[in-house]
Amino acid sequence: MIELFGISVSTQPIWLTFKVAVTTTVILLLVGTPLAWWLAHMRSSFKIVLEALVALPLVLPPTVLGFYLLIAMNPNGALTQFLRLFGFEGQLTFSFTGLVIGSVFYSLPFAVQPLMHAFEALPMRLLDAAATLRAGVLDRFFTVVVPLARRGILVAMTLTFAHTVGEFGVVLMVGGNVPEVTRMVSIAIFDHVESLEYAEAHLLSGMMLLFSVAVLMLVYGINRRFAVKVG
Amino acid sequence: MKKLLAPVLAAVVALASPAIVLADTLNAAVAANFTKTIEEIGAAFKEKTGHEVKFSFGPTGKLYAQIKNGAPFDLFFAADTDKPEMLVKEGLVKEGSYFVYAQGVLALYSPSLPVKEGYKDVLGKAEFAHLSIANPKTAPYGAAAEEVLKKLGVYDTVKPKIVNGESIAHAFQYVQTGNAPLGFVALSQIVDPQSPAYGKGEYWLPGQDMYAPINQGAVILKRAENNPVAQQFIDYLRSDEGRKVIERYGYSIP
């Protein structure tokens, strides 16, 4: 519990939200980078299909995504069965794992799109030059790609983190609002509003608002400061 | 200038009497659990009188907040009694219009477990992965479920298995999609022939003495104070015809 302005709210949802957001950001950076690279250099017309699929969470209402995930993640659902192949036991819904899986889908475009645009803008001849100097694949990635695409990478990370923090519909559907396990900040706010605890709702909402403004300022700051000019 | 004043005044007067223009269309805010019931009553009312009632469904707390902030509703059907009573205190309703329109009936429902006869055993052993209930903090059905679990003396055993749906519809969804093998739902959700749970699995009805009545209160809001159609709809809902529909959907009437 913390007390601010004489209003006390539980810090549990704040920590949980932070943990889910960090985990989702790390996973999406690992999964999103190769995906974005692949998409950025794809020549086939199949590319538009994949791009549309990646962008889907932007247009689908989160409750739709949440409802599909609820079905896919039930104990007999497709996603659960798939993970069983790798020795997964237990249940996806109502768990931290479930929240992270939901968030990964929900925030996918926020990671992939900035990365893809950054990779598309890379001058390939620099990579070719590095290759002729016998730089290996990983070497080329970390010494050429990362520094040149740093703006896209930073934007992808910030947006993914922020978007996950603000998610509501998906975590509401698959989380089950279990205290200390799946009750994230947005759900805690919803609960406070529903119980007419407007002071607590105001406090958490105010924190959310300040956080969001700060993150967006950070994104615009990154866009300005790290603008890379390559001719 | 004087020439202009008369038509302007006339227009202002015309605009200021919306009751005359809108008399035959009402807007009602309705708790989500009552959706199908009131849609059926609304359709019958329209057929009978020609007046249309438009329904907005949502969680009671949210509807209350909207009404307090000036949402243009004529009628409010809540899922509890607190919110309409608060509106009465705040002077936002037509005087004397508050009444309890339905009483929710709680059911322990499971598609797979023998809850009808064996509810004590099933709950006492708590060998299931999850028990779905509506959030006791925000939903009356959830509070009632918690009360029943405590009366049965199994609350502490099942507590770690409880998952909270944000509403009774959500709690039902967890059971229906197989994410929780059983849950406390509203009887209205399983006796409706259109429900995916209709005729499937088993349910147990805890005695009405095991939980405080889930009274659902309704009010006519201030803006419809002088609208006869609002009163007419309420009268229809309370008539034998209306009551029959309410009871058919698994509610009782006090």
mmCIF file of N, CA and C in Angstrom, chain A residues 67 69-71 73-76 91 93-94 168 171-179 183 187-188 190-198, chain B residues 59-65 68-69 82-83 86 129-130 132 135 137-139 160 162-166 170 173-174 177-181:
data_model
loop_
_atom_site.group_PDB
_atom_site.id
_atom_site.type_symbol
_atom_site.label_atom_id
_atom_site.label_comp_id
_atom_site.label_asym_id
_atom_site.label_seq_id
_atom_site.Cartn_x
_atom_site.Cartn_y
_atom_site.Cartn_z
ATOM 1 N N PHE A 67 -11.182 -12.315 -26.436
ATOM 2 C CA PHE A 67 -12.127 -13.428 -26.531
ATOM 3 C C PHE A 67 -11.505 -14.602 -27.291
ATOM 4 N N LEU A 69 -8.307 -15.160 -27.548
ATOM 5 C CA LEU A 69 -7.242 -15.695 -26.696
ATOM 6 C C LEU A 69 -7.824 -16.570 -25.587
ATOM 7 N N LEU A 70 -8.984 -16.172 -25.083
ATOM 8 C CA LEU A 70 -9.656 -16.951 -24.033
ATOM 9 C C LEU A 70 -9.965 -18.356 -24.549
ATOM 10 N N ILE A 71 -10.333 -18.436 -25.821
ATOM 11 C CA ILE A 71 -10.648 -19.733 -26.408
ATOM 12 C C ILE A 71 -9.367 -20.510 -26.728
ATOM 13 N N MET A 73 -6.511 -20.189 -25.308
ATOM 14 C CA MET A 73 -5.692 -20.462 -24.131
ATOM 15 C C MET A 73 -6.402 -21.293 -23.073
ATOM 16 N N ASN A 74 -7.628 -21.765 -23.356
ATOM 17 C CA ASN A 74 -8.270 -22.614 -22.352
ATOM 18 C C ASN A 74 -7.531 -23.955 -22.308
ATOM 19 N N PRO A 75 -7.733 -24.748 -21.248
ATOM 20 C CA PRO A 75 -6.908 -25.956 -21.072
ATOM 21 C C PRO A 75 -6.881 -26.886 -22.290
ATOM 22 N N ASN A 76 -7.929 -26.836 -23.131
ATOM 23 C CA ASN A 76 -7.915 -27.666 -24.336
ATOM 24 C C ASN A 76 -7.699 -26.835 -25.598
ATOM 25 N N GLN A 91 -2.061 -24.000 -16.621
ATOM 26 C CA GLN A 91 -3.062 -23.300 -17.414
ATOM 27 C C GLN A 91 -2.568 -21.904 -17.794
ATOM 28 N N THR A 93 -4.622 -19.236 -19.038
ATOM 29 C CA THR A 93 -5.483 -18.157 -18.571
ATOM 30 C C THR A 93 -5.335 -18.008 -17.057
ATOM 31 N N PHE A 94 -5.608 -16.830 -16.567
ATOM 32 C CA PHE A 94 -5.529 -16.487 -15.143
ATOM 33 C C PHE A 94 -4.106 -16.603 -14.594
ATOM 34 N N PHE A 168 -6.034 -2.928 -21.440
ATOM 35 C CA PHE A 168 -7.156 -3.212 -20.541
ATOM 36 C C PHE A 168 -7.996 -4.400 -21.016
ATOM 37 N N VAL A 171 -6.239 -8.014 -21.018
ATOM 38 C CA VAL A 171 -5.927 -8.544 -19.686
ATOM 39 C C VAL A 171 -7.191 -8.770 -18.873
ATOM 40 N N LEU A 172 -8.205 -7.987 -19.153
ATOM 41 C CA LEU A 172 -9.485 -8.194 -18.466
ATOM 42 C C LEU A 172 -10.072 -9.545 -18.862
ATOM 43 N N MET A 173 -9.986 -9.851 -20.169
ATOM 44 C CA MET A 173 -10.574 -11.089 -20.660
ATOM 45 C C MET A 173 -9.799 -12.309 -20.191
ATOM 46 N N VAL A 174 -8.484 -12.305 -20.319
ATOM 47 C CA VAL A 174 -7.729 -13.536 -20.044
ATOM 48 C C VAL A 174 -7.172 -13.601 -18.621
ATOM 49 N N GLY A 175 -7.197 -12.480 -17.899
ATOM 50 C CA GLY A 175 -6.537 -12.445 -16.591
ATOM 51 C C GLY A 175 -7.365 -12.979 -15.445
ATOM 52 N N GLY A 176 -8.657 -12.659 -15.437
ATOM 53 C CA GLY A 176 -9.507 -13.112 -14.351
ATOM 54 C C GLY A 176 -9.384 -12.275 -13.089
ATOM 55 N N ASN A 177 -8.707 -11.130 -13.174
ATOM 56 C CA ASN A 177 -8.656 -10.183 -12.050
ATOM 57 C C ASN A 177 -8.348 -10.868 -10.725
ATOM 58 N N VAL A 178 -7.318 -11.707 -10.704
ATOM 59 C CA VAL A 178 -6.923 -12.383 -9.475
ATOM 60 C C VAL A 178 -5.942 -11.476 -8.732
ATOM 61 N N PRO A 179 -6.280 -11.071 -7.473
ATOM 62 C CA PRO A 179 -5.384 -10.168 -6.756
ATOM 63 C C PRO A 179 -3.984 -10.753 -6.677
ATOM 64 N N ARG A 183 -4.149 -8.862 -11.476
ATOM 65 C CA ARG A 183 -4.833 -7.562 -11.407
ATOM 66 C C ARG A 183 -3.871 -6.436 -11.755
ATOM 67 N N ILE A 187 -7.063 -2.501 -14.624
ATOM 68 C CA ILE A 187 -8.198 -3.227 -14.044
ATOM 69 C C ILE A 187 -8.495 -2.718 -12.645
ATOM 70 N N ALA A 188 -7.429 -2.391 -11.898
ATOM 71 C CA ALA A 188 -7.631 -1.821 -10.567
ATOM 72 C C ALA A 188 -8.417 -0.511 -10.688
ATOM 73 N N PHE A 190 -10.520 0.319 -13.102
ATOM 74 C CA PHE A 190 -11.890 -0.054 -13.470
ATOM 75 C C PHE A 190 -12.681 -0.478 -12.232
ATOM 76 N N ASP A 191 -12.036 -1.301 -11.377
ATOM 77 C CA ASP A 191 -12.682 -1.752 -10.143
ATOM 78 C C ASP A 191 -13.041 -0.580 -9.239
ATOM 79 N N HIS A 192 -12.087 0.353 -9.097
ATOM 80 C CA HIS A 192 -12.347 1.517 -8.238
ATOM 81 C C HIS A 192 -13.512 2.330 -8.781
ATOM 82 N N VAL A 193 -13.555 2.526 -10.094
ATOM 83 C CA VAL A 193 -14.648 3.306 -10.688
ATOM 84 C C VAL A 193 -15.976 2.584 -10.454
ATOM 85 N N GLU A 194 -15.969 1.262 -10.672
ATOM 86 C CA GLU A 194 -17.190 0.478 -10.496
ATOM 87 C C GLU A 194 -17.668 0.500 -9.046
ATOM 88 N N SER A 195 -16.714 0.556 -8.095
ATOM 89 C CA SER A 195 -17.113 0.573 -6.686
ATOM 90 C C SER A 195 -17.311 1.992 -6.178
ATOM 91 N N LEU A 196 -17.322 2.944 -7.087
ATOM 92 C CA LEU A 196 -17.498 4.365 -6.749
ATOM 93 C C LEU A 196 -16.404 4.892 -5.828
ATOM 94 N N GLU A 197 -15.226 4.258 -5.848
ATOM 95 C CA GLU A 197 -14.086 4.771 -5.072
ATOM 96 C C GLU A 197 -13.327 5.748 -5.961
ATOM 97 N N TYR A 198 -13.953 6.884 -6.171
ATOM 98 C CA TYR A 198 -13.415 7.811 -7.161
ATOM 99 C C TYR A 198 -12.055 8.397 -6.766
ATOM 100 N N PRO B 59 -22.125 -2.034 -17.363
ATOM 101 C CA PRO B 59 -22.004 -2.301 -15.935
ATOM 102 C C PRO B 59 -22.701 -1.186 -15.142
ATOM 103 N N THR B 60 -23.372 -1.560 -14.073
ATOM 104 C CA THR B 60 -24.166 -0.601 -13.302
ATOM 105 C C THR B 60 -23.376 0.632 -12.840
ATOM 106 N N GLY B 61 -22.144 0.399 -12.338
ATOM 107 C CA GLY B 61 -21.336 1.512 -11.845
ATOM 108 C C GLY B 61 -21.028 2.525 -12.943
ATOM 109 N N LYS B 62 -20.776 2.003 -14.140
ATOM 110 C CA LYS B 62 -20.448 2.876 -15.263
ATOM 111 C C LYS B 62 -21.684 3.677 -15.689
ATOM 112 N N LEU B 63 -22.817 3.004 -15.737
ATOM 113 C CA LEU B 63 -24.057 3.698 -16.114
ATOM 114 C C LEU B 63 -24.381 4.788 -15.091
ATOM 115 N N TYR B 64 -24.164 4.447 -13.804
ATOM 116 C CA TYR B 64 -24.407 5.430 -12.748
ATOM 117 C C TYR B 64 -23.520 6.664 -12.965
ATOM 118 N N ALA B 65 -22.240 6.420 -13.246
ATOM 119 C CA ALA B 65 -21.312 7.537 -13.460
ATOM 120 C C ALA B 65 -21.757 8.374 -14.657
ATOM 121 N N LYS B 68 -24.824 10.474 -13.649
ATOM 122 C CA LYS B 68 -24.399 11.584 -12.789
ATOM 123 C C LYS B 68 -23.745 12.697 -13.610
ATOM 124 N N ASN B 69 -23.111 12.302 -14.698
ATOM 125 C CA ASN B 69 -22.439 13.295 -15.530
ATOM 126 C C ASN B 69 -23.297 13.732 -16.713
ATOM 127 N N ASP B 82 -27.969 -0.037 -4.587
ATOM 128 C CA ASP B 82 -27.181 1.120 -4.116
ATOM 129 C C ASP B 82 -27.213 2.289 -5.084
ATOM 130 N N LYS B 83 -26.955 1.969 -6.363
ATOM 131 C CA LYS B 83 -26.792 3.075 -7.313
ATOM 132 C C LYS B 83 -28.096 3.843 -7.542
ATOM 133 N N MET B 86 -28.679 5.924 -4.528
ATOM 134 C CA MET B 86 -27.820 7.105 -4.471
ATOM 135 C C MET B 86 -28.358 8.211 -5.371
ATOM 136 N N ALA B 129 -9.447 -26.708 -11.023
ATOM 137 C CA ALA B 129 -8.393 -25.704 -11.193
ATOM 138 C C ALA B 129 -8.887 -24.309 -10.817
ATOM 139 N N HIS B 130 -10.088 -23.946 -11.282
ATOM 140 C CA HIS B 130 -10.583 -22.593 -11.032
ATOM 141 C C HIS B 130 -12.084 -22.582 -10.805
ATOM 142 N N SER B 132 -15.071 -19.833 -11.063
ATOM 143 C CA SER B 132 -15.327 -18.492 -11.581
ATOM 144 C C SER B 132 -16.500 -17.852 -10.850
ATOM 145 N N ASN B 135 -16.861 -10.479 -9.770
ATOM 146 C CA ASN B 135 -16.064 -9.743 -8.793
ATOM 147 C C ASN B 135 -16.937 -9.291 -7.603
ATOM 148 N N LYS B 137 -16.481 -7.392 -5.281
ATOM 149 C CA LYS B 137 -16.367 -5.977 -4.932
ATOM 150 C C LYS B 137 -17.301 -5.121 -5.784
ATOM 151 N N THR B 138 -17.532 -5.545 -7.010
ATOM 152 C CA THR B 138 -18.295 -4.682 -7.916
ATOM 153 C C THR B 138 -19.627 -5.278 -8.367
ATOM 154 N N ALA B 139 -19.776 -6.607 -8.248
ATOM 155 C CA ALA B 139 -20.992 -7.225 -8.787
ATOM 156 C C ALA B 139 -21.783 -7.930 -7.689
ATOM 157 N N PRO B 160 -8.127 -19.743 -3.026
ATOM 158 C CA PRO B 160 -7.015 -19.645 -4.001
ATOM 159 C C PRO B 160 -7.411 -20.022 -5.425
ATOM 160 N N ILE B 162 -10.299 -19.077 -6.873
ATOM 161 C CA ILE B 162 -11.301 -18.152 -7.410
ATOM 162 C C ILE B 162 -10.713 -17.233 -8.477
ATOM 163 N N VAL B 163 -11.412 -17.138 -9.603
ATOM 164 C CA VAL B 163 -11.090 -16.099 -10.588
ATOM 165 C C VAL B 163 -12.312 -15.191 -10.703
ATOM 166 N N ASN B 164 -12.042 -13.901 -10.873
ATOM 167 C CA ASN B 164 -13.118 -12.915 -10.858
ATOM 168 C C ASN B 164 -13.464 -12.425 -12.249
ATOM 169 N N GLY B 165 -14.692 -12.657 -12.658
ATOM 170 C CA GLY B 165 -15.159 -12.026 -13.884
ATOM 171 C C GLY B 165 -15.552 -10.601 -13.543
ATOM 172 N N GLU B 166 -15.414 -9.690 -14.493
ATOM 173 C CA GLU B 166 -15.726 -8.305 -14.174
ATOM 174 C C GLU B 166 -17.224 -8.094 -14.009
ATOM 175 N N HIS B 170 -19.243 -12.029 -17.681
ATOM 176 C CA HIS B 170 -17.846 -12.405 -17.825
ATOM 177 C C HIS B 170 -17.552 -13.690 -17.042
ATOM 178 N N GLN B 173 -18.784 -16.491 -19.002
ATOM 179 C CA GLN B 173 -17.913 -16.739 -20.159
ATOM 180 C C GLN B 173 -16.718 -17.638 -19.800
ATOM 181 N N TYR B 174 -16.143 -17.430 -18.622
ATOM 182 C CA TYR B 174 -15.011 -18.254 -18.198
ATOM 183 C C TYR B 174 -15.404 -19.726 -18.125
ATOM 184 N N THR B 177 -16.251 -21.064 -21.883
ATOM 185 C CA THR B 177 -15.104 -21.289 -22.767
ATOM 186 C C THR B 177 -14.162 -22.360 -22.201
ATOM 187 N N GLY B 178 -14.545 -22.979 -21.075
ATOM 188 C CA GLY B 178 -13.735 -24.070 -20.543
ATOM 189 C C GLY B 178 -12.526 -23.625 -19.739
ATOM 190 N N ASN B 179 -12.405 -22.341 -19.470
ATOM 191 C CA ASN B 179 -11.258 -21.875 -18.698
ATOM 192 C C ASN B 179 -11.429 -22.134 -17.206
ATOM 193 N N ALA B 180 -12.663 -22.184 -16.757
ATOM 194 C CA ALA B 180 -12.951 -22.583 -15.380
ATOM 195 C C ALA B 180 -13.996 -23.689 -15.461
ATOM 196 N N PRO B 181 -13.778 -24.823 -14.758
ATOM 197 C CA PRO B 181 -14.719 -25.946 -14.878
ATOM 198 C C PRO B 181 -16.074 -25.687 -14.212
#
